[in-house]
């Protein structure tokens, strides 16, 4: 078998090619046989555009079955898939297209006026359009091609995709992912989470991000399993389709939203095999409440664009609330002193990882790449955490979110946990804000449960019993909603910017 990702998927295809690979929420069915014919047409089209191995195909399209097939066709054509968040504006897209210099660019026909001029200005050779309902020029052009296609051979270390990081600080960076990176992770996760051809994954995640594109899709293909493919997380659709699924993967907000729905009952999910959470921290309270409601313990795992998945709570054995579990087989995880890089035991430090899952570097940024790897090949994730004696990893937060107040380190998650445990609190985000005396002051932004009333001073006096003075917020601000990105991550930078002048 060749080393590339699509050859690996082929080796796992079901014998019966009439088996459903994907069914959309409006009833479109794609069998494994259809997968081959449709991606064959698309791959022939890509070749006719002159895409050579290593050429980038940039795609900014709404989630759809066609967009997913385009990803697989790109693999077959030996090119490099480069998905972009459909929410990016034309001026943001300009940066990605300039940086990645794709040979072809596929975008939503709805953005024709803004993006056609941009693509012309940047000299991109080919531009086609793809709407969520198969509209646009791409699928029409593909229909003119035959479905027979001989896959272009690629080696394990060749690039399969470039995914830009969400770039919460500074410029977004293009993480170069090889066939070996994606293939090894799909293989490990498929067996670690006991996926089989019988599984049906409820897929409601976006497909421009590692979670929905690689974890969800690649694991399904590695098992020769099926997916129920939703354009987005829509509570009513998810509840309607859960009875037909065996596994669901989600970001934590999926689970809090399900818990908020009276129709989400133990009976509804009694048949389910597995619920997986990742991309943002799952509150211990959510984990516990979910188990109480359904009898299922959510399996939390930890990964990032650059590394694919690194750790996972076990399939059998304790799934510990607040922990992302031990390192996956074949992956090494250690904690190091952020400044010196010296490995440390027991204490909090920066999480570093090494393994076949870890990317090759940032596109066009060799210096930046060099800065983020240790000499022995470990990648410095920028997440702070610690590992317990059983090997379970606990994430404390991003290093850049660490607050240094009056010279003392304050880990936001510790303060958030104390606040979230107070009656009436839904959730909180703790940030550091410039302060004339302390350098940075601890500030809490808190969302209360509907109908709950609490003042800043009431909260402060309750926290006095739980937290040392230097960790307690200098200000508590109440909000109706915490700002989050599509992956459910709280946007702390946005909060810091908003409240930057609180003490000036
Ligand atoms: P992304 O590259 O968008 O996937 O973001 C990766 C980052 O998300 C990681 O570096 C972590 O900061 C965060 N992350 C992912 N999974 C988890 C998790 N289970 N718990 C806490 N943070 C997580």
XYZ file of C-alpha atoms and ligand atoms in Angstrom, residues 166 209-210 277-281 300-306 324 383 395 398 489, ligand 1:
43
model
C -7.010 30.761 14.380
C -10.892 23.105 11.231
C -8.907 20.062 12.380
C -15.394 16.628 23.397
C -12.470 18.857 22.451
C -11.160 22.127 20.976
C -11.934 24.039 24.188
C -12.071 23.134 27.879
C -12.449 14.632 26.507
C -9.378 14.796 24.306
C -6.792 17.467 23.525
C -5.307 18.495 20.235
C -4.464 21.454 18.087
C -4.170 22.407 14.434
C -0.399 21.862 14.470
C -7.749 15.648 28.820
C -0.576 25.542 26.558
C -4.655 22.019 30.868
C -2.704 29.264 27.141
C -13.236 28.948 22.478
P -6.911 24.773 17.466
O -5.583 24.857 16.832
O -7.894 25.768 16.972
O -7.463 23.387 17.432
O -6.701 25.156 18.990
C -5.869 24.381 19.786
C -5.962 24.837 21.198
O -7.263 24.584 21.719
C -5.037 24.079 22.121
O -3.713 24.567 22.041
C -5.697 24.310 23.457
O -5.372 25.591 23.958
C -7.181 24.294 23.101
N -7.785 22.979 23.348
C -8.015 21.970 22.502
N -8.613 20.934 23.120
C -8.755 21.308 24.406
C -9.306 20.699 25.565
N -9.854 19.487 25.518
N -9.272 21.388 26.728
C -8.737 22.629 26.785
N -8.219 23.267 25.735
C -8.229 22.620 24.549
